[in-house]
PDB file of C-alpha atoms and ligand atoms in Angstrom:
ATOM      1  CA  UNK A   1     103.803  82.457  97.699  1.00 89.00           C
ATOM      2  CA  UNK A   2     107.053  80.987  95.501  1.00 96.00           C
ATOM      3  CA  UNK A   3     109.006  84.422  94.705  1.00 97.00           C
ATOM      4  CA  UNK A   4     109.591  84.355  90.473  1.00 98.00           C
ATOM      5  CA  UNK A   5     111.187  86.962  88.342  1.00 98.00           C
ATOM      6  CA  UNK A   6     112.140  91.197  89.525  1.00 98.00           C
ATOM      7  CA  UNK A   7     109.545  93.017  88.058  1.00 98.00           C
ATOM      8  CA  UNK A   8     110.997  96.332  88.605  1.00 96.00           C
ATOM      9  CA  UNK A   9     114.034  98.009  90.181  1.00 97.00           C
ATOM     10  CA  UNK A  10     113.834 101.238  92.254  1.00 96.00           C
ATOM     11  CA  UNK A  11     116.053 103.286  93.406  1.00 95.00           C
ATOM     12  CA  UNK A  12     116.542 101.598  97.279  1.00 97.00           C
ATOM     13  CA  UNK A  13     113.297  98.632  96.459  1.00 98.00           C
ATOM     14  CA  UNK A  14     113.234  96.094  94.215  1.00 98.00           C
ATOM     15  CA  UNK A  15     110.081  94.742  93.027  1.00 98.00           C
ATOM     16  CA  UNK A  16     109.144  90.917  92.356  1.00 98.00           C
ATOM     17  CA  UNK A  17     106.329  88.938  90.920  1.00 98.00           C
ATOM     18  CA  UNK A  18     105.282  85.969  92.939  1.00 98.00           C
ATOM     19  CA  UNK A  19     103.148  82.947  91.437  1.00 98.00           C
ATOM     20  CA  UNK A  20     100.289  85.357  92.622  1.00 98.00           C
ATOM     21  CA  UNK A  21      99.207  87.807  90.140  1.00 98.00           C
ATOM     22  CA  UNK A  22      97.416  89.317  92.826  1.00 98.00           C
ATOM     23  CA  UNK A  23     100.305  89.959  95.100  1.00 98.00           C
ATOM     24  CA  UNK A  24     103.927  91.371  94.799  1.00 98.00           C
ATOM     25  CA  UNK A  25     107.408  91.097  97.199  1.00 98.00           C
ATOM     26  CA  UNK A  26     109.258  94.209  97.866  1.00 98.00           C
ATOM     27  CA  UNK A  27     112.888  94.134  98.427  1.00 98.00           C
ATOM     28  CA  UNK A  28     114.126  96.853 100.860  1.00 98.00           C
ATOM     29  CA  UNK A  29     117.913  97.511  99.337  1.00 98.00           C
ATOM     30  CA  UNK A  30     120.775  99.010 101.604  1.00 98.00           C
ATOM     31  CA  UNK A  31     120.694 101.483  98.459  1.00 97.00           C
ATOM     32  CA  UNK A  32     120.016 104.907  99.313  1.00 97.00           C
ATOM     33  CA  UNK A  33     119.921 108.288  96.881  1.00 96.00           C
ATOM     34  CA  UNK A  34     118.845 111.354  97.009  1.00 94.00           C
ATOM     35  CA  UNK A  35     118.194 114.559  94.763  1.00 92.00           C
ATOM     36  CA  UNK A  36     116.615 112.699  92.293  1.00 83.00           C
ATOM     37  CA  UNK A  37     119.349 109.842  92.266  1.00 87.00           C
ATOM     38  CA  UNK A  38     122.448 112.234  91.617  1.00 91.00           C
ATOM     39  CA  UNK A  39     123.864 111.153  95.448  1.00 96.00           C
ATOM     40  CA  UNK A  40     123.563 107.276  95.672  1.00 97.00           C
ATOM     41  CA  UNK A  41     125.252 104.904  98.683  1.00 97.00           C
ATOM     42  CA  UNK A  42     124.993 101.253 100.164  1.00 98.00           C
ATOM     43  CA  UNK A  43     123.921 101.917 104.058  1.00 98.00           C
ATOM     44  CA  UNK A  44     124.743  98.836 105.752  1.00 98.00           C
ATOM     45  CA  UNK A  45     121.256  97.227 107.610  1.00 98.00           C
ATOM     46  CA  UNK A  46     119.239 100.021 105.833  1.00 98.00           C
ATOM     47  CA  UNK A  47     116.844  97.734 104.236  1.00 98.00           C
ATOM     48  CA  UNK A  48     115.822  95.684 106.826  1.00 98.00           C
ATOM     49  CA  UNK A  49     115.364  98.352 109.113  1.00 98.00           C
ATOM     50  CA  UNK A  50     113.457 100.206 106.407  1.00 98.00           C
ATOM     51  CA  UNK A  51     111.097  96.622 105.608  1.00 98.00           C
ATOM     52  CA  UNK A  52     110.535  96.432 109.854  1.00 98.00           C
ATOM     53  CA  UNK A  53     110.174 100.453 110.108  1.00 98.00           C
ATOM     54  CA  UNK A  54     107.391 100.389 107.415  1.00 98.00           C
ATOM     55  CA  UNK A  55     105.353  97.231 108.171  1.00 98.00           C
ATOM     56  CA  UNK A  56     104.804  99.282 111.706  1.00 98.00           C
ATOM     57  CA  UNK A  57     103.613 101.859 110.278  1.00 98.00           C
ATOM     58  CA  UNK A  58     101.307 100.460 107.258  1.00 99.00           C
ATOM     59  CA  UNK A  59      99.405  97.730 110.320  1.00 98.00           C
ATOM     60  CA  UNK A  60      98.991 101.164 112.540  1.00 98.00           C
ATOM     61  CA  UNK A  61      97.470 102.709 109.741  1.00 98.00           C
ATOM     62  CA  UNK A  62      95.702  99.398 108.151  1.00 98.00           C
ATOM     63  CA  UNK A  63      94.156  99.459 111.778  1.00 98.00           C
ATOM     64  CA  UNK A  64      93.107 103.268 111.316  1.00 98.00           C
ATOM     65  CA  UNK A  65      90.825 101.955 108.466  1.00 98.00           C
ATOM     66  CA  UNK A  66      93.467 103.554 106.022  1.00 98.00           C
ATOM     67  CA  UNK A  67      93.732 100.823 103.396  1.00 99.00           C
ATOM     68  CA  UNK A  68      97.349  99.967 102.294  1.00 99.00           C
ATOM     69  CA  UNK A  69      98.685  97.873 100.022  1.00 98.00           C
ATOM     70  CA  UNK A  70     100.396  95.814 102.965  1.00 99.00           C
ATOM     71  CA  UNK A  71     100.226  91.768 103.834  1.00 98.00           C
ATOM     72  CA  UNK A  72     102.748  90.342 105.676  1.00 98.00           C
ATOM     73  CA  UNK A  73     106.702  90.597 106.579  1.00 98.00           C
ATOM     74  CA  UNK A  74     107.963  87.474 104.497  1.00 98.00           C
ATOM     75  CA  UNK A  75     112.333  87.729 106.019  1.00 98.00           C
ATOM     76  CA  UNK A  76     114.025  90.766 107.268  1.00 98.00           C
ATOM     77  CA  UNK A  77     114.072  92.903 103.934  1.00 98.00           C
ATOM     78  CA  UNK A  78     111.723  91.775 102.059  1.00 98.00           C
ATOM     79  CA  UNK A  79     107.074  92.155 102.216  1.00 98.00           C
ATOM     80  CA  UNK A  80     104.098  91.117 100.516  1.00 98.00           C
ATOM     81  CA  UNK A  81     101.991  93.434  99.011  1.00 98.00           C
ATOM     82  CA  UNK A  82      99.129  93.390  96.858  1.00 98.00           C
ATOM     83  CA  UNK A  83      99.607  94.963  93.721  1.00 98.00           C
ATOM     84  CA  UNK A  84      98.290  97.860  92.811  1.00 98.00           C
ATOM     85  CA  UNK A  85      97.946  99.956  89.678  1.00 98.00           C
ATOM     86  CA  UNK A  86     100.703 102.801  90.717  1.00 98.00           C
ATOM     87  CA  UNK A  87      99.020 106.773  90.052  1.00 98.00           C
ATOM     88  CA  UNK A  88     101.508 108.457  89.199  1.00 98.00           C
ATOM     89  CA  UNK A  89     101.590 111.258  92.085  1.00 98.00           C
ATOM     90  CA  UNK A  90     102.744 112.354  95.146  1.00 98.00           C
ATOM     91  CA  UNK A  91     101.367 113.170  97.646  1.00 99.00           C
ATOM     92  CA  UNK A  92     102.536 115.392 100.052  1.00 99.00           C
ATOM     93  CA  UNK A  93     101.888 116.823 103.776  1.00 99.00           C
ATOM     94  CA  UNK A  94     103.586 119.507 105.512  1.00 99.00           C
ATOM     95  CA  UNK A  95     103.256 120.192 109.198  1.00 99.00           C
ATOM     96  CA  UNK A  96     106.353 122.233 109.679  1.00 99.00           C
ATOM     97  CA  UNK A  97     108.194 124.611 106.576  1.00 99.00           C
ATOM     98  CA  UNK A  98     111.175 122.425 105.400  1.00 98.00           C
ATOM     99  CA  UNK A  99     113.348 121.742 102.749  1.00 98.00           C
ATOM    100  CA  UNK A 100     110.996 121.796  99.334  1.00 98.00           C
ATOM    101  CA  UNK A 101     108.532 124.578 100.725  1.00 98.00           C
ATOM    102  CA  UNK A 102     111.152 126.837 102.470  1.00 98.00           C
ATOM    103  CA  UNK A 103     113.536 127.027  99.116  1.00 98.00           C
ATOM    104  CA  UNK A 104     110.328 127.508  96.987  1.00 98.00           C
ATOM    105  CA  UNK A 105     108.552 130.483  98.989  1.00 98.00           C
ATOM    106  CA  UNK A 106     111.443 131.138 101.583  1.00 98.00           C
ATOM    107  CA  UNK A 107     109.485 131.058 104.333  1.00 98.00           C
ATOM    108  CA  UNK A 108     111.723 130.081 107.859  1.00 98.00           C
ATOM    109  CA  UNK A 109     112.713 126.233 108.419  1.00 98.00           C
ATOM    110  CA  UNK A 110     110.652 125.318 111.458  1.00 98.00           C
ATOM    111  CA  UNK A 111     108.134 127.667 111.076  1.00 98.00           C
ATOM    112  CA  UNK A 112     104.373 125.865 112.419  1.00 98.00           C
ATOM    113  CA  UNK A 113     101.981 125.138 109.299  1.00 98.00           C
ATOM    114  CA  UNK A 114      98.362 125.767 110.117  1.00 98.00           C
ATOM    115  CA  UNK A 115      96.378 124.168 108.685  1.00 98.00           C
ATOM    116  CA  UNK A 116      99.317 121.634 107.621  1.00 98.00           C
ATOM    117  CA  UNK A 117      99.525 121.780 103.650  1.00 99.00           C
ATOM    118  CA  UNK A 118      98.978 119.602 100.093  1.00 99.00           C
ATOM    119  CA  UNK A 119     100.492 119.575  97.448  1.00 99.00           C
ATOM    120  CA  UNK A 120     101.140 117.120  94.533  1.00 99.00           C
ATOM    121  CA  UNK A 121     103.771 116.046  92.838  1.00 98.00           C
ATOM    122  CA  UNK A 122     104.632 113.998  89.639  1.00 98.00           C
ATOM    123  CA  UNK A 123     106.367 110.839  89.795  1.00 97.00           C
ATOM    124  CA  UNK A 124     109.028 111.744  87.201  1.00 96.00           C
ATOM    125  CA  UNK A 125     112.750 111.979  87.745  1.00 91.00           C
ATOM    126  CA  UNK A 126     114.097 112.881  84.553  1.00 93.00           C
ATOM    127  CA  UNK A 127     111.953 115.991  85.133  1.00 96.00           C
ATOM    128  CA  UNK A 128     112.940 116.438  88.848  1.00 94.00           C
ATOM    129  CA  UNK A 129     109.148 115.157  90.325  1.00 96.00           C
ATOM    130  CA  UNK A 130     107.686 118.458  89.376  1.00 98.00           C
ATOM    131  CA  UNK A 131     105.051 119.913  91.218  1.00 98.00           C
ATOM    132  CA  UNK A 132     101.529 119.651  89.833  1.00 98.00           C
ATOM    133  CA  UNK A 133      97.880 120.363  90.838  1.00 98.00           C
ATOM    134  CA  UNK A 134      94.675 118.869  90.338  1.00 98.00           C
ATOM    135  CA  UNK A 135      93.798 120.303  87.215  1.00 98.00           C
ATOM    136  CA  UNK A 136      97.185 119.109  85.673  1.00 98.00           C
ATOM    137  CA  UNK A 137      96.607 115.197  86.978  1.00 98.00           C
ATOM    138  CA  UNK A 138      92.536 115.414  85.357  1.00 98.00           C
ATOM    139  CA  UNK A 139      93.905 117.063  82.080  1.00 98.00           C
ATOM    140  CA  UNK A 140      96.838 114.209  81.505  1.00 98.00           C
ATOM    141  CA  UNK A 141      95.487 111.452  83.213  1.00 98.00           C
ATOM    142  CA  UNK A 142      97.652 110.895  85.700  1.00 98.00           C
ATOM    143  CA  UNK A 143      94.508 110.363  87.743  1.00 98.00           C
ATOM    144  CA  UNK A 144      91.264 111.382  88.117  1.00 98.00           C
ATOM    145  CA  UNK A 145      89.197 114.339  90.463  1.00 98.00           C
ATOM    146  CA  UNK A 146      87.601 111.331  92.578  1.00 98.00           C
ATOM    147  CA  UNK A 147      90.299 109.374  92.624  1.00 98.00           C
ATOM    148  CA  UNK A 148      92.876 112.497  93.530  1.00 98.00           C
ATOM    149  CA  UNK A 149      90.109 113.773  96.574  1.00 98.00           C
ATOM    150  CA  UNK A 150      90.619 110.441  98.496  1.00 99.00           C
ATOM    151  CA  UNK A 151      94.169 110.490  98.157  1.00 98.00           C
ATOM    152  CA  UNK A 152      93.961 114.033 100.093  1.00 99.00           C
ATOM    153  CA  UNK A 153      91.615 112.824 102.034  1.00 99.00           C
ATOM    154  CA  UNK A 154      93.503 109.413 102.844  1.00 99.00           C
ATOM    155  CA  UNK A 155      97.010 111.605 102.967  1.00 99.00           C
ATOM    156  CA  UNK A 156      95.399 113.792 106.471  1.00 99.00           C
ATOM    157  CA  UNK A 157      94.016 110.962 107.779  1.00 99.00           C
ATOM    158  CA  UNK A 158      97.470 109.505 107.958  1.00 99.00           C
ATOM    159  CA  UNK A 159      98.804 112.253 109.639  1.00 99.00           C
ATOM    160  CA  UNK A 160      96.995 112.302 112.149  1.00 98.00           C
ATOM    161  CA  UNK A 161      97.283 108.806 113.454  1.00 98.00           C
ATOM    162  CA  UNK A 162     101.114 109.001 113.093  1.00 99.00           C
ATOM    163  CA  UNK A 163     101.886 113.010 113.843  1.00 98.00           C
ATOM    164  CA  UNK A 164     101.010 111.564 116.910  1.00 98.00           C
ATOM    165  CA  UNK A 165     102.702 108.538 116.547  1.00 98.00           C
ATOM    166  CA  UNK A 166     105.617 110.144 116.523  1.00 99.00           C
ATOM    167  CA  UNK A 167     105.094 112.771 119.043  1.00 98.00           C
ATOM    168  CA  UNK A 168     104.142 110.213 121.943  1.00 98.00           C
ATOM    169  CA  UNK A 169     107.705 109.685 121.033  1.00 98.00           C
ATOM    170  CA  UNK A 170     108.558 112.819 121.224  1.00 98.00           C
ATOM    171  CA  UNK A 171     109.399 113.903 117.344  1.00 99.00           C
ATOM    172  CA  UNK A 172     107.594 115.986 115.133  1.00 99.00           C
ATOM    173  CA  UNK A 173     106.759 114.699 112.151  1.00 99.00           C
ATOM    174  CA  UNK A 174     107.840 117.451 110.267  1.00 99.00           C
ATOM    175  CA  UNK A 175     106.379 116.070 106.683  1.00 99.00           C
ATOM    176  CA  UNK A 176     105.640 113.110 104.283  1.00 99.00           C
ATOM    177  CA  UNK A 177     105.197 111.845 100.527  1.00 98.00           C
ATOM    178  CA  UNK A 178     102.565 109.148  99.891  1.00 99.00           C
ATOM    179  CA  UNK A 179     102.354 107.231  96.646  1.00 98.00           C
ATOM    180  CA  UNK A 180      98.965 105.054  96.132  1.00 99.00           C
ATOM    181  CA  UNK A 181      97.487 103.033  93.401  1.00 99.00           C
ATOM    182  CA  UNK A 182      94.279 100.952  92.687  1.00 99.00           C
ATOM    183  CA  UNK A 183      94.106  97.619  93.670  1.00 98.00           C
ATOM    184  CA  UNK A 184      90.164  95.922  92.456  1.00 98.00           C
ATOM    185  CA  UNK A 185      89.444 100.008  91.918  1.00 98.00           C
ATOM    186  CA  UNK A 186      89.594 101.537  95.079  1.00 98.00           C
ATOM    187  CA  UNK A 187      92.520 104.336  96.563  1.00 99.00           C
ATOM    188  CA  UNK A 188      94.976 102.325  98.351  1.00 99.00           C
ATOM    189  CA  UNK A 189      97.978 102.989 100.023  1.00 99.00           C
ATOM    190  CA  UNK A 190     101.097 101.843  98.521  1.00 98.00           C
ATOM    191  CA  UNK A 191     105.098 102.575  98.634  1.00 98.00           C
ATOM    192  CA  UNK A 192     106.731 102.796 102.078  1.00 98.00           C
ATOM    193  CA  UNK A 193     106.447 104.487 104.817  1.00 98.00           C
ATOM    194  CA  UNK A 194     109.944 105.360 106.169  1.00 98.00           C
ATOM    195  CA  UNK A 195     112.028 108.263 107.525  1.00 98.00           C
ATOM    196  CA  UNK A 196     113.136 107.904 104.039  1.00 98.00           C
ATOM    197  CA  UNK A 197     110.485 109.730 102.491  1.00 98.00           C
ATOM    198  CA  UNK A 198     109.160 111.696 105.692  1.00 98.00           C
ATOM    199  CA  UNK A 199     111.141 114.311 108.168  1.00 98.00           C
ATOM    200  CA  UNK A 200     111.079 113.539 111.387  1.00 99.00           C
ATOM    201  CA  UNK A 201     112.434 115.868 114.304  1.00 99.00           C
ATOM    202  CA  UNK A 202     113.289 115.696 117.846  1.00 98.00           C
ATOM    203  CA  UNK A 203     110.896 117.565 119.750  1.00 98.00           C
ATOM    204  CA  UNK A 204     112.628 119.234 121.885  1.00 98.00           C
ATOM    205  CA  UNK A 205     116.258 119.781 120.014  1.00 98.00           C
ATOM    206  CA  UNK A 206     115.030 119.776 116.431  1.00 98.00           C
ATOM    207  CA  UNK A 207     118.187 117.403 115.879  1.00 98.00           C
ATOM    208  CA  UNK A 208     117.382 115.536 112.408  1.00 98.00           C
ATOM    209  CA  UNK A 209     116.469 111.641 112.676  1.00 98.00           C
ATOM    210  CA  UNK A 210     115.799 111.284 108.619  1.00 98.00           C
ATOM    211  CA  UNK A 211     116.907 111.314 105.332  1.00 98.00           C
ATOM    212  CA  UNK A 212     118.201 114.815 105.517  1.00 98.00           C
ATOM    213  CA  UNK A 213     121.111 113.075 107.316  1.00 98.00           C
ATOM    214  CA  UNK A 214     122.097 111.904 104.410  1.00 98.00           C
ATOM    215  CA  UNK A 215     120.745 114.724 101.888  1.00 98.00           C
ATOM    216  CA  UNK A 216     123.188 117.176 103.886  1.00 98.00           C
ATOM    217  CA  UNK A 217     126.088 114.414 104.964  1.00 98.00           C
ATOM    218  CA  UNK A 218     125.063 114.710 108.228  1.00 98.00           C
ATOM    219  CA  UNK A 219     125.991 111.357 109.144  1.00 98.00           C
ATOM    220  CA  UNK A 220     124.720 108.656 111.546  1.00 98.00           C
ATOM    221  CA  UNK A 221     121.812 107.971 109.027  1.00 98.00           C
ATOM    222  CA  UNK A 222     121.308 104.562 110.020  1.00 98.00           C
ATOM    223  CA  UNK A 223     121.473 104.992 114.336  1.00 98.00           C
ATOM    224  CA  UNK A 224     118.590 107.665 113.029  1.00 98.00           C
ATOM    225  CA  UNK A 225     116.355 105.336 111.652  1.00 98.00           C
ATOM    226  CA  UNK A 226     117.103 103.026 114.288  1.00 98.00           C
ATOM    227  CA  UNK A 227     116.523 105.622 117.001  1.00 98.00           C
ATOM    228  CA  UNK A 228     113.390 106.963 115.324  1.00 98.00           C
ATOM    229  CA  UNK A 229     111.508 103.573 115.886  1.00 98.00           C
ATOM    230  CA  UNK A 230     112.571 102.677 119.077  1.00 98.00           C
ATOM    231  CA  UNK A 231     111.084 105.765 120.169  1.00 98.00           C
ATOM    232  CA  UNK A 232     107.813 104.538 118.600  1.00 98.00           C
ATOM    233  CA  UNK A 233     108.251 100.906 119.826  1.00 98.00           C
ATOM    234  CA  UNK A 234     109.811  98.658 116.867  1.00 98.00           C
ATOM    235  CA  UNK A 235     112.357  96.201 117.753  1.00 96.00           C
ATOM    236  CA  UNK A 236     115.269  95.814 114.983  1.00 95.00           C
TER     237      UNK A 236
HETATM  238  P1  5GP B 301     110.325 118.613 100.189  1.00 97.92           P
HETATM  239  O1  5GP B 301     109.657 118.628  98.609  1.00 97.92           O
HETATM  240  O2  5GP B 301     110.406 119.001 100.629  1.00 97.92           O
HETATM  241  O3  5GP B 301     111.137 118.036  99.061  1.00 97.92           O
HETATM  242  O4  5GP B 301     109.867 116.876 100.372  1.00 97.92           O
HETATM  243  C1  5GP B 301     108.921 117.143 100.909  1.00 97.92           C
HETATM  244  C2  5GP B 301     108.903 115.479 101.718  1.00 97.92           C
HETATM  245  O5  5GP B 301     108.228 114.488 100.854  1.00 97.92           O
HETATM  246  C3  5GP B 301     110.374 115.046 102.750  1.00 97.92           C
HETATM  247  O6  5GP B 301     109.806 114.452 103.393  1.00 97.92           O
HETATM  248  C4  5GP B 301     110.733 114.244 101.764  1.00 97.92           C
HETATM  249  O7  5GP B 301     111.418 113.292 102.297  1.00 97.92           O
HETATM  250  C5  5GP B 301     109.263 113.456 100.968  1.00 97.92           C
HETATM  251  N1  5GP B 301     110.149 113.289  99.307  1.00 97.92           N
HETATM  252  C6  5GP B 301     109.551 114.244  98.382  1.00 97.92           C
HETATM  253  N2  5GP B 301     109.550 113.498  97.089  1.00 97.92           N
HETATM  254  C7  5GP B 301     110.741 112.383  97.245  1.00 97.92           C
HETATM  255  C8  5GP B 301     111.001 111.116  96.858  1.00 97.92           C
HETATM  256  O8  5GP B 301     110.849 111.300  95.272  1.00 97.92           O
HETATM  257  N3  5GP B 301     111.640 110.329  98.008  1.00 97.92           N
HETATM  258  C9  5GP B 301     111.318 110.185  98.443  1.00 97.92           C
HETATM  259  N4  5GP B 301     112.075 109.114  99.718  1.00 97.92           N
HETATM  260  N5  5GP B 301     110.945 111.430  99.427  1.00 97.92           N
HETATM  261  C10 5GP B 301     110.520 112.690  98.548  1.00 97.92           C
END
């Protein structure tokens, strides 16, 4: 497979075309950002850690029957994925109250959420990724009702697989964000799953082991990501 020109540069990943129009290369960079790109830093080893973390999780999800765009690792910080037509919607599931939910509703951080919640956000940095719902998504053509139903079902299926995977490593999967796209018309998991887009707490101490360490200036960001990986069996 031949790497061609850059198609798109996101905040932490760059996407390259290949000689196969159906395949793209994702390059995980060391760049880290938060607050819709307002806080930025380069963290050594982050690209490598997130690339390997994402590959491990995507393979677990694929093995559980969840269609993902992931194909193969290409190098320490690159992988090959299917070229999806992305839907501009972020799906968030929460098992424990934290972050935006606490800010929005004033509920107590750390409260268990039973059943877990499901929220939709529009992928729109300029407007701070506003919260949306199924009706708005249908009206504005961001996703059809059928696509939304599939995304919701898949996002909860991911929860079943990953909640247990992290619990086996003594961690709580507090919440996470997924993005989907279409490949041959099929709703397929895209983007990435890494500690950049989820919250993970140590199950005993509730220490934060995810991107909140960066957002809140707690330090030890990549060390925490590597510890999460080590606990679930990833070797970096
Ligand atoms: P919250 O709504 O609490 O800010 O985010 C909920 C979950 O989704 C968190 O795990 C957070 O990391 C993830 N998330 C939400 N929006 C984004 C985003 O734009 N980028 C990334 N990397 N993660 C996001």
